[in-house]
mmCIF file of C-alpha atoms and ligand atoms in Angstrom:
data_model
loop_
_atom_site.group_PDB
_atom_site.id
_atom_site.type_symbol
_atom_site.label_atom_id
_atom_site.label_comp_id
_atom_site.label_asym_id
_atom_site.label_seq_id
_atom_site.Cartn_x
_atom_site.Cartn_y
_atom_site.Cartn_z
ATOM 1 C CA MET W 1 91.969 92.324 70.266
ATOM 2 C CA ASN W 2 95.725 91.847 70.236
ATOM 3 C CA GLY W 3 96.882 88.188 70.193
ATOM 4 C CA ASP W 4 95.659 86.519 73.393
ATOM 5 C CA ILE W 5 95.340 89.776 75.308
ATOM 6 C CA LYS W 6 91.731 90.852 75.432
ATOM 7 C CA GLU W 7 90.878 94.530 75.244
ATOM 8 C CA ASP W 8 89.502 96.217 78.367
ATOM 9 C CA ILE W 9 85.795 96.494 77.589
ATOM 10 C CA ARG W 10 85.507 99.821 79.408
ATOM 11 C CA SER W 11 87.995 101.445 77.027
ATOM 12 C CA LEU W 12 85.232 101.277 74.353
ATOM 13 C CA SER W 13 83.133 104.355 73.679
ATOM 14 C CA LEU W 14 79.388 104.079 73.174
ATOM 15 C CA THR W 15 79.948 104.250 69.404
ATOM 16 C CA ASP W 16 82.570 101.457 69.612
ATOM 17 C CA LEU W 17 80.086 99.303 71.548
ATOM 18 C CA GLU W 18 77.324 99.937 69.002
ATOM 19 C CA LYS W 19 79.659 98.899 66.216
ATOM 20 C CA PHE W 20 80.678 95.789 68.144
ATOM 21 C CA PHE W 21 77.068 94.677 68.661
ATOM 22 C CA ALA W 22 76.220 95.410 65.006
ATOM 23 C CA ASP W 23 79.212 93.263 63.919
ATOM 24 C CA GLN W 24 77.876 90.474 66.146
ATOM 25 C CA ASN W 25 74.385 90.788 64.596
ATOM 26 C CA GLU W 26 73.029 91.865 67.971
ATOM 27 C CA LYS W 27 70.673 94.759 68.665
ATOM 28 C CA THR W 28 72.643 97.973 68.974
ATOM 29 C CA PHE W 29 70.576 99.222 71.951
ATOM 30 C CA ARG W 30 72.576 96.659 73.942
ATOM 31 C CA ALA W 31 75.424 99.183 73.731
ATOM 32 C CA ASN W 32 73.430 101.676 75.819
ATOM 33 C CA GLN W 33 72.658 99.003 78.397
ATOM 34 C CA VAL W 34 76.312 98.014 78.690
ATOM 35 C CA TYR W 35 77.438 101.631 78.841
ATOM 36 C CA GLU W 36 74.996 102.322 81.646
ATOM 37 C CA TRP W 37 76.254 99.314 83.597
ATOM 38 C CA PHE W 38 79.832 100.602 83.365
ATOM 39 C CA TRP W 39 79.412 104.240 84.244
ATOM 40 C CA LYS W 40 76.069 104.822 85.939
ATOM 41 C CA LYS W 41 75.689 101.563 87.811
ATOM 42 C CA SER W 42 79.457 101.043 88.405
ATOM 43 C CA CYS W 43 79.217 97.317 87.799
ATOM 44 C CA ARG W 44 82.246 95.174 88.606
ATOM 45 C CA SER W 45 81.996 92.363 86.043
ATOM 46 C CA ILE W 46 80.253 91.388 82.818
ATOM 47 C CA ASN W 47 78.227 88.883 84.850
ATOM 48 C CA ASP W 48 76.681 91.733 86.843
ATOM 49 C CA MET W 49 74.864 92.957 83.711
ATOM 50 C CA THR W 50 71.708 91.068 84.544
ATOM 51 C CA ASN W 51 69.483 92.608 81.869
ATOM 52 C CA LEU W 52 71.683 91.022 79.178
ATOM 53 C CA SER W 53 70.990 87.436 78.262
ATOM 54 C CA LYS W 54 73.597 84.835 79.171
ATOM 55 C CA PRO W 55 74.589 84.302 75.488
ATOM 56 C CA VAL W 56 75.191 88.067 75.071
ATOM 57 C CA ARG W 57 77.284 88.163 78.243
ATOM 58 C CA LYS W 58 79.243 85.169 76.904
ATOM 59 C CA ILE W 59 79.994 87.041 73.661
ATOM 60 C CA LEU W 60 81.335 89.969 75.702
ATOM 61 C CA GLU W 61 83.403 87.677 77.909
ATOM 62 C CA ASP W 62 84.877 85.937 74.851
ATOM 63 C CA HIS W 63 86.022 89.243 73.372
ATOM 64 C CA PHE W 64 86.926 91.481 76.285
ATOM 65 C CA SER W 65 88.536 91.666 79.685
ATOM 66 C CA PHE W 66 87.062 93.653 82.565
ATOM 67 C CA PRO W 67 89.919 94.579 84.917
ATOM 68 C CA VAL W 68 88.845 96.206 88.194
ATOM 69 C CA LEU W 69 90.802 97.178 91.280
ATOM 70 C CA HIS W 70 90.129 95.708 94.698
ATOM 71 C CA ILE W 71 90.637 97.007 98.190
ATOM 72 C CA GLU W 72 93.408 94.905 99.707
ATOM 73 C CA LYS W 73 93.681 96.539 103.144
ATOM 74 C CA GLU W 74 91.949 99.219 105.134
ATOM 75 C CA TYR W 75 93.527 101.213 107.945
ATOM 76 C CA ILE W 76 91.285 103.325 110.182
ATOM 77 C CA SER W 77 92.759 106.312 111.994
ATOM 78 C CA ARG W 78 91.910 107.588 115.472
ATOM 79 C CA ASP W 79 90.287 110.564 113.708
ATOM 80 C CA ARG W 80 88.180 108.130 111.561
ATOM 81 C CA THR W 81 90.169 108.792 108.364
ATOM 82 C CA VAL W 82 90.300 105.583 106.313
ATOM 83 C CA LYS W 83 93.335 104.706 104.182
ATOM 84 C CA SER W 84 92.921 101.928 101.629
ATOM 85 C CA THR W 85 95.445 100.074 99.566
ATOM 86 C CA PHE W 86 94.077 99.044 96.177
ATOM 87 C CA ARG W 87 95.384 96.044 94.250
ATOM 88 C CA LEU W 88 95.458 96.648 90.484
ATOM 89 C CA HIS W 89 94.979 93.990 87.799
ATOM 90 C CA ASP W 90 98.767 93.699 87.296
ATOM 91 C CA ARG W 91 99.332 93.212 91.062
ATOM 92 C CA LEU W 92 100.721 96.723 91.573
ATOM 93 C CA MET W 93 99.290 98.745 94.448
ATOM 94 C CA ILE W 94 98.128 102.296 95.023
ATOM 95 C CA GLU W 95 96.594 104.100 97.957
ATOM 96 C CA GLY W 96 93.498 106.221 98.480
ATOM 97 C CA VAL W 97 92.146 108.007 101.541
ATOM 98 C CA LEU W 98 88.630 108.770 102.747
ATOM 99 C CA ILE W 99 88.385 111.765 105.052
ATOM 100 C CA PRO W 100 85.168 112.300 107.039
ATOM 101 C CA ASP W 101 84.296 115.813 108.169
ATOM 102 C CA GLY W 102 80.897 116.279 109.820
ATOM 103 C CA ASN W 103 78.381 114.824 107.404
ATOM 104 C CA ARG W 104 80.731 115.224 104.425
ATOM 105 C CA THR W 105 83.412 112.876 103.157
ATOM 106 C CA THR W 106 86.319 113.624 100.825
ATOM 107 C CA ALA W 107 88.104 110.993 98.758
ATOM 108 C CA CYS W 108 91.801 111.568 98.084
ATOM 109 C CA ILE W 109 92.680 109.463 95.041
ATOM 110 C CA SER W 110 95.826 108.575 93.079
ATOM 111 C CA SER W 111 96.595 109.265 89.428
ATOM 112 C CA GLN W 112 99.801 107.230 88.987
ATOM 113 C CA VAL W 113 101.494 104.215 90.569
ATOM 114 C CA GLY W 114 104.254 106.115 92.365
ATOM 115 C CA CYS W 115 105.616 109.373 91.008
ATOM 116 C CA GLN W 116 108.660 110.358 88.951
ATOM 117 C CA LEU W 117 109.015 113.898 90.282
ATOM 118 C CA GLY W 118 110.956 113.026 93.435
ATOM 119 C CA CYS W 119 109.905 115.908 95.699
ATOM 120 C CA THR W 120 112.358 115.539 98.549
ATOM 121 C CA PHE W 121 109.779 115.697 101.378
ATOM 122 C CA CYS W 122 107.350 113.176 99.855
ATOM 123 C CA ALA W 123 107.008 109.506 100.706
ATOM 124 C CA THR W 124 105.511 108.736 97.274
ATOM 125 C CA GLY W 125 108.593 110.298 95.640
ATOM 126 C CA LEU W 126 110.787 107.850 97.607
ATOM 127 C CA PHE W 127 108.753 104.954 96.239
ATOM 128 C CA GLY W 128 109.636 105.780 92.591
ATOM 129 C CA PHE W 129 107.441 105.520 89.503
ATOM 130 C CA LYS W 130 105.857 102.375 88.079
ATOM 131 C CA ARG W 131 103.195 103.469 85.590
ATOM 132 C CA ASN W 132 100.270 105.751 84.834
ATOM 133 C CA LEU W 133 96.805 104.713 85.946
ATOM 134 C CA ALA W 134 94.139 104.065 83.309
ATOM 135 C CA PHE W 135 91.037 106.250 83.550
ATOM 136 C CA THR W 136 89.069 103.202 84.669
ATOM 137 C CA GLU W 137 91.452 102.759 87.618
ATOM 138 C CA ILE W 138 90.944 106.392 88.633
ATOM 139 C CA PHE W 139 87.165 106.000 88.247
ATOM 140 C CA ASP W 140 87.170 102.754 90.254
ATOM 141 C CA GLN W 141 88.878 104.402 93.231
ATOM 142 C CA VAL W 142 85.949 106.828 93.366
ATOM 143 C CA VAL W 143 83.465 103.950 93.183
ATOM 144 C CA GLU W 144 85.236 102.044 95.989
ATOM 145 C CA LEU W 145 85.569 105.106 98.203
ATOM 146 C CA THR W 146 81.908 105.991 97.629
ATOM 147 C CA ASN W 147 80.972 102.498 98.846
ATOM 148 C CA GLN W 148 83.287 102.944 101.836
ATOM 149 C CA SER W 149 81.711 106.301 102.628
ATOM 150 C CA LEU W 150 78.257 104.732 102.692
ATOM 151 C CA HIS W 151 79.512 101.757 104.685
ATOM 152 C CA HIS W 152 81.526 103.634 107.351
ATOM 153 C CA PHE W 153 79.736 106.983 107.549
ATOM 154 C CA ASN W 154 76.335 106.384 105.985
ATOM 155 C CA VAL W 155 76.707 109.346 103.601
ATOM 156 C CA PRO W 156 77.559 109.502 99.894
ATOM 157 C CA LEU W 157 80.913 110.922 98.854
ATOM 158 C CA SER W 158 80.894 114.740 98.895
ATOM 159 C CA ASN W 159 84.246 115.711 97.343
ATOM 160 C CA ILE W 160 87.189 114.292 95.442
ATOM 161 C CA VAL W 161 90.781 115.528 95.548
ATOM 162 C CA LEU W 162 93.412 114.261 93.119
ATOM 163 C CA MET W 163 96.112 114.568 95.749
ATOM 164 C CA GLY W 164 97.117 110.956 96.298
ATOM 165 C CA MET W 165 100.042 109.205 94.616
ATOM 166 C CA GLY W 166 101.317 110.771 91.396
ATOM 167 C CA GLU W 167 101.244 114.018 89.445
ATOM 168 C CA PRO W 168 97.838 114.194 87.683
ATOM 169 C CA LEU W 169 98.997 116.587 84.955
ATOM 170 C CA LEU W 170 101.586 114.014 83.830
ATOM 171 C CA ASN W 171 98.738 111.575 83.198
ATOM 172 C CA TYR W 172 96.382 114.219 81.926
ATOM 173 C CA GLU W 173 94.370 112.416 79.246
ATOM 174 C CA GLU W 174 93.436 109.533 81.567
ATOM 175 C CA VAL W 175 92.697 111.910 84.449
ATOM 176 C CA LYS W 176 90.506 114.030 82.177
ATOM 177 C CA ARG W 177 88.624 111.005 80.874
ATOM 178 C CA ALA W 178 87.986 109.815 84.433
ATOM 179 C CA ILE W 179 86.758 113.278 85.482
ATOM 180 C CA LEU W 180 84.406 113.363 82.491
ATOM 181 C CA MET W 181 82.897 110.007 83.502
ATOM 182 C CA ILE W 182 82.634 111.018 87.162
ATOM 183 C CA THR W 183 80.876 114.279 86.278
ATOM 184 C CA SER W 184 78.798 113.128 83.297
ATOM 185 C CA GLU W 185 75.052 112.594 83.605
ATOM 186 C CA ASP W 186 75.803 109.241 81.929
ATOM 187 C CA GLY W 187 78.256 108.496 84.743
ATOM 188 C CA LEU W 188 78.287 109.346 88.449
ATOM 189 C CA GLY W 189 76.787 112.796 87.873
ATOM 190 C CA MET W 190 79.013 114.559 90.407
ATOM 191 C CA SER W 191 79.430 118.323 90.137
ATOM 192 C CA PRO W 192 82.898 119.272 88.779
ATOM 193 C CA GLN W 193 83.025 121.944 91.482
ATOM 194 C CA ARG W 194 83.387 119.172 94.030
ATOM 195 C CA ILE W 195 86.597 117.907 92.382
ATOM 196 C CA THR W 196 90.050 119.395 93.053
ATOM 197 C CA LEU W 197 93.102 118.585 90.966
ATOM 198 C CA SER W 198 96.350 119.197 92.830
ATOM 199 C CA THR W 199 99.600 119.682 90.909
ATOM 200 C CA VAL W 200 103.159 120.785 91.617
ATOM 201 C CA GLY W 201 102.689 123.067 88.608
ATOM 202 C CA ILE W 202 103.438 122.160 84.992
ATOM 203 C CA PRO W 203 102.894 125.425 83.087
ATOM 204 C CA ASN W 204 101.834 124.105 79.659
ATOM 205 C CA MET W 205 99.430 121.630 81.260
ATOM 206 C CA ILE W 206 97.887 124.321 83.484
ATOM 207 C CA ARG W 207 97.174 126.265 80.281
ATOM 208 C CA LYS W 208 95.668 123.159 78.719
ATOM 209 C CA LEU W 209 93.498 122.581 81.780
ATOM 210 C CA ALA W 210 92.216 126.157 81.451
ATOM 211 C CA ASP W 211 91.513 125.676 77.724
ATOM 212 C CA ASP W 212 89.638 122.398 78.338
ATOM 213 C CA HIS W 213 87.012 124.018 80.606
ATOM 214 C CA LEU W 214 86.743 121.077 82.958
ATOM 215 C CA ARG W 215 85.266 123.441 85.585
ATOM 216 C CA ILE W 216 87.058 121.623 88.421
ATOM 217 C CA HIS W 217 89.005 123.352 91.175
ATOM 218 C CA LEU W 218 92.794 123.712 90.828
ATOM 219 C CA ALA W 219 95.290 123.501 93.701
ATOM 220 C CA ILE W 220 99.006 124.178 93.304
ATOM 221 C CA SER W 221 101.501 122.563 95.669
ATOM 222 C CA LEU W 222 103.718 125.622 95.906
ATOM 223 C CA HIS W 223 105.406 125.244 99.338
ATOM 224 C CA THR W 224 107.692 128.254 98.839
ATOM 225 C CA ALA W 225 107.910 131.281 96.545
ATOM 226 C CA ASP W 226 111.722 131.233 96.509
ATOM 227 C CA ASN W 227 113.262 129.584 93.438
ATOM 228 C CA VAL W 228 116.390 128.332 95.233
ATOM 229 C CA LYS W 229 114.417 126.713 98.056
ATOM 230 C CA ARG W 230 111.728 125.354 95.742
ATOM 231 C CA SER W 231 114.283 123.696 93.464
ATOM 232 C CA ILE W 232 115.555 121.809 96.518
ATOM 233 C CA ILE W 233 112.184 120.457 97.637
ATOM 234 C CA VAL W 234 110.428 120.258 94.239
ATOM 235 C CA PRO W 235 113.151 119.369 91.686
ATOM 236 C CA LEU W 236 110.736 120.099 88.802
ATOM 237 C CA ASN W 237 111.126 123.772 89.711
ATOM 238 C CA LYS W 238 114.555 123.736 87.988
ATOM 239 C CA LYS W 239 112.750 123.021 84.708
ATOM 240 C CA TYR W 240 109.759 125.289 85.358
ATOM 241 C CA PRO W 241 110.808 128.113 87.682
ATOM 242 C CA LEU W 242 108.302 130.211 89.599
ATOM 243 C CA GLU W 243 108.128 132.922 86.923
ATOM 244 C CA GLU W 244 106.847 130.384 84.360
ATOM 245 C CA LEU W 245 104.409 128.934 86.864
ATOM 246 C CA ARG W 246 103.120 132.406 87.728
ATOM 247 C CA ASP W 247 102.535 133.210 84.028
ATOM 248 C CA ALA W 248 100.589 129.972 83.566
ATOM 249 C CA LEU W 249 98.485 130.726 86.655
ATOM 250 C CA LYS W 250 97.758 134.221 85.344
ATOM 251 C CA TYR W 251 96.586 132.623 82.102
ATOM 252 C CA TYR W 252 94.459 130.130 84.060
ATOM 253 C CA HIS W 253 92.780 132.894 86.001
ATOM 254 C CA GLU W 254 92.192 135.076 82.925
ATOM 255 C CA LYS W 255 90.738 132.171 80.982
ATOM 256 C CA THR W 256 88.537 130.615 83.689
ATOM 257 C CA GLY W 257 87.881 133.538 86.030
ATOM 258 C CA LYS W 258 88.415 131.061 88.850
ATOM 259 C CA ARG W 259 90.267 131.496 92.108
ATOM 260 C CA PHE W 260 92.646 128.623 92.846
ATOM 261 C CA THR W 261 94.309 127.281 95.978
ATOM 262 C CA LEU W 262 97.986 127.373 96.834
ATOM 263 C CA GLU W 263 99.018 124.533 99.132
ATOM 264 C CA TYR W 264 101.915 125.503 101.375
ATOM 265 C CA LEU W 265 103.477 122.665 103.383
ATOM 266 C CA MET W 266 105.426 124.267 106.212
ATOM 267 C CA PHE W 267 108.866 122.930 107.136
ATOM 268 C CA ALA W 268 110.705 124.125 110.258
ATOM 269 C CA ASN W 269 113.494 126.624 109.503
ATOM 270 C CA MET W 270 113.076 126.150 105.785
ATOM 271 C CA ASN W 271 110.033 128.076 104.503
ATOM 272 C CA ASP W 272 108.351 129.276 107.700
ATOM 273 C CA SER W 273 109.854 132.777 108.258
ATOM 274 C CA LEU W 274 108.115 136.105 107.731
ATOM 275 C CA SER W 275 110.421 136.788 104.802
ATOM 276 C CA ASP W 276 109.059 133.556 103.231
ATOM 277 C CA ALA W 277 105.545 134.895 103.862
ATOM 278 C CA HIS W 278 106.540 138.153 102.152
ATOM 279 C CA ASN W 279 107.805 136.215 99.085
ATOM 280 C CA LEU W 280 104.534 134.310 98.962
ATOM 281 C CA ALA W 281 102.471 137.505 99.080
ATOM 282 C CA GLU W 282 104.560 138.938 96.218
ATOM 283 C CA PHE W 283 104.045 135.772 94.147
ATOM 284 C CA CYS W 284 100.277 136.058 94.559
ATOM 285 C CA LYS W 285 99.961 139.677 93.469
ATOM 286 C CA SER W 286 98.657 138.885 89.962
ATOM 287 C CA PHE W 287 95.674 136.654 90.849
ATOM 288 C CA PRO W 288 93.176 135.931 93.626
ATOM 289 C CA VAL W 289 94.116 132.836 95.630
ATOM 290 C CA LYS W 290 93.269 130.945 98.756
ATOM 291 C CA ILE W 291 96.291 129.766 100.754
ATOM 292 C CA ASN W 292 96.246 126.512 102.707
ATOM 293 C CA LEU W 293 99.024 126.262 105.291
ATOM 294 C CA ILE W 294 99.754 122.680 106.329
ATOM 295 C CA GLY W 295 102.256 121.702 109.011
ATOM 296 C CA TYR W 296 104.498 119.020 107.484
ATOM 297 C CA ASN W 297 103.645 115.419 108.352
ATOM 298 C CA GLN W 298 106.742 113.530 109.405
ATOM 299 C CA VAL W 299 107.893 110.809 106.982
ATOM 300 C CA PRO W 300 110.310 108.147 108.309
ATOM 301 C CA ASP W 301 113.779 108.407 106.634
ATOM 302 C CA LEU W 302 113.292 112.104 105.772
ATOM 303 C CA ASP W 303 114.806 114.967 107.777
ATOM 304 C CA PHE W 304 112.073 117.611 107.424
ATOM 305 C CA LYS W 305 110.280 118.722 110.582
ATOM 306 C CA ARG W 306 107.029 120.560 111.281
ATOM 307 C CA PRO W 307 107.387 124.130 112.591
ATOM 308 C CA GLU W 308 106.040 125.067 116.016
ATOM 309 C CA SER W 309 102.424 126.165 115.822
ATOM 310 C CA GLY W 310 103.340 129.761 116.845
ATOM 311 C CA LYS W 311 105.360 130.123 113.643
ATOM 312 C CA ILE W 312 102.503 128.883 111.492
ATOM 313 C CA ILE W 313 100.119 131.340 113.166
ATOM 314 C CA ALA W 314 102.544 134.282 112.703
ATOM 315 C CA PHE W 315 102.902 133.338 109.018
ATOM 316 C CA LYS W 316 99.114 133.293 108.634
ATOM 317 C CA GLU W 317 98.666 136.643 110.364
ATOM 318 C CA PHE W 318 101.314 138.259 108.161
ATOM 319 C CA LEU W 319 99.413 137.195 105.020
ATOM 320 C CA GLU W 320 96.023 138.156 106.448
ATOM 321 C CA LYS W 321 97.303 141.683 107.078
ATOM 322 C CA LYS W 322 97.783 141.799 103.308
ATOM 323 C CA ASN W 323 94.101 140.865 102.882
ATOM 324 C CA MET W 324 94.833 137.337 101.701
ATOM 325 C CA ILE W 325 92.538 134.372 102.411
ATOM 326 C CA VAL W 326 94.521 131.901 104.516
ATOM 327 C CA ASN W 327 93.511 128.670 106.255
ATOM 328 C CA ILE W 328 95.577 126.449 108.496
ATOM 329 C CA ARG W 329 94.644 122.955 107.404
ATOM 330 C CA LYS W 330 94.570 120.240 110.001
ATOM 331 C CA SER W 331 96.320 117.041 109.008
ATOM 332 C CA ARG W 332 94.159 113.957 108.986
ATOM 333 C CA GLY W 333 95.089 110.315 109.375
ATOM 334 C CA GLU W 334 98.697 110.931 110.428
ATOM 335 C CA ASP W 335 98.748 107.864 112.714
ATOM 336 C CA ILE W 336 98.043 105.598 109.712
ATOM 337 C CA GLU W 337 100.352 107.559 107.365
ATOM 338 C CA ALA W 338 97.433 108.800 105.300
ATOM 339 C CA ALA W 339 98.211 112.510 105.568
ATOM 340 C CA CYS W 340 99.564 114.758 102.782
ATOM 341 C CA GLY W 341 102.904 113.513 101.445
ATOM 342 C CA GLN W 342 102.769 110.260 103.447
ATOM 343 C CA LEU W 343 101.301 107.844 100.880
ATOM 344 C CA ALA W 344 103.960 105.328 99.984
ATOM 345 C CA LEU W 345 102.814 101.729 100.558
ATOM 346 C CA LYS W 346 104.564 100.581 103.689
ATOM 347 C CA ASP W 347 105.265 96.948 102.871
ATOM 348 C CA ARG W 348 107.827 95.937 100.316
ATOM 349 C CA ASN W 349 105.503 93.271 98.869
ATOM 350 C CA GLN W 350 102.826 95.939 98.413
ATOM 351 C CA ARG W 351 105.263 98.029 96.390
ATOM 352 C CA GLU W 352 106.456 95.248 94.166
ATOM 353 C CA GLY W 353 103.178 93.508 93.515
HETATM 354 S S1 SF4 U 1 104.620 115.658 96.161
HETATM 355 FE FE1 SF4 U 1 103.319 114.988 94.467
HETATM 356 S S2 SF4 U 1 104.557 115.469 92.636
HETATM 357 FE FE2 SF4 U 1 105.980 115.517 94.377
HETATM 358 S S3 SF4 U 1 106.856 113.414 94.470
HETATM 359 FE FE3 SF4 U 1 105.062 113.485 95.852
HETATM 360 S S4 SF4 U 1 103.349 112.711 94.590
HETATM 361 FE FE4 SF4 U 1 104.996 113.355 93.186
#
């Protein structure tokens, strides 16, 4: 504990909990019970731990806090996509999206409150950066969206994409800890292959991700294979140009043997020509990839436009002639501003907490 501020009980490892109970002259098997309540049973308060006696729960309450996030608002799209705003313990807000597709549902979750990278097409970038999320806050989004999936669609969550607000590789340790709890048999037990981490591409962190063997899927928000254009839309490209990103991706592929996805948002008259497609094919020569082409979703206050569908199809056909795997991804939840690049918390009071 630090002064009057109680420590978040879920930041304790199993060993920490055992030590705590031993210090309190309580049976150390209580630690396993508590741990199971946190991660397997996704409990929301110390009071929910009904197999602990009231005095034991009181000891925990006296020593620890148990911050959880809450769904503040839900918006449901014409295409059944559900966008939720989550209120955090410090009153800040983030957004998450649940995307139904047949009998599967995908949760798009956030890793930071806002984002410091300022990609010029992105609503989250406009919103600025407030703070990193704790691993518990990343975990809790999955718990809430799983409940939503059961409630709205009567199916458990099938997939998770870290594609919401923030750059996950700039909050790597918390993201990794959350993924470990989501995939652990002691936690939600989800297969890592059903989790995708999406990044604009931070070379040293891509190498670290490869070294850590998390076995999740990697997606790179590339958007163009031209350094001049990319530095305009993804300012981080000035620090880590495409050559450095390509080397890190080569390393990732060599180390993991995995194919990854390149996300390519298409902007009219910016990155949608056949010469842009040629640059992309050249960039991909050193590794196997899957390309997702996504027509840009309009963001109020930003000038970018979506290309006509004929241009997107011509781009796809050009790449397919080079034997590349290319999908045109349909945007979901555009009418509720839940689509890629649109998450930004519409109301001023939501942004400021
Ligand atoms: S696109 Fe991703 S990395 Fe870029 S500003 Fe938006 S949230 Fe951040």
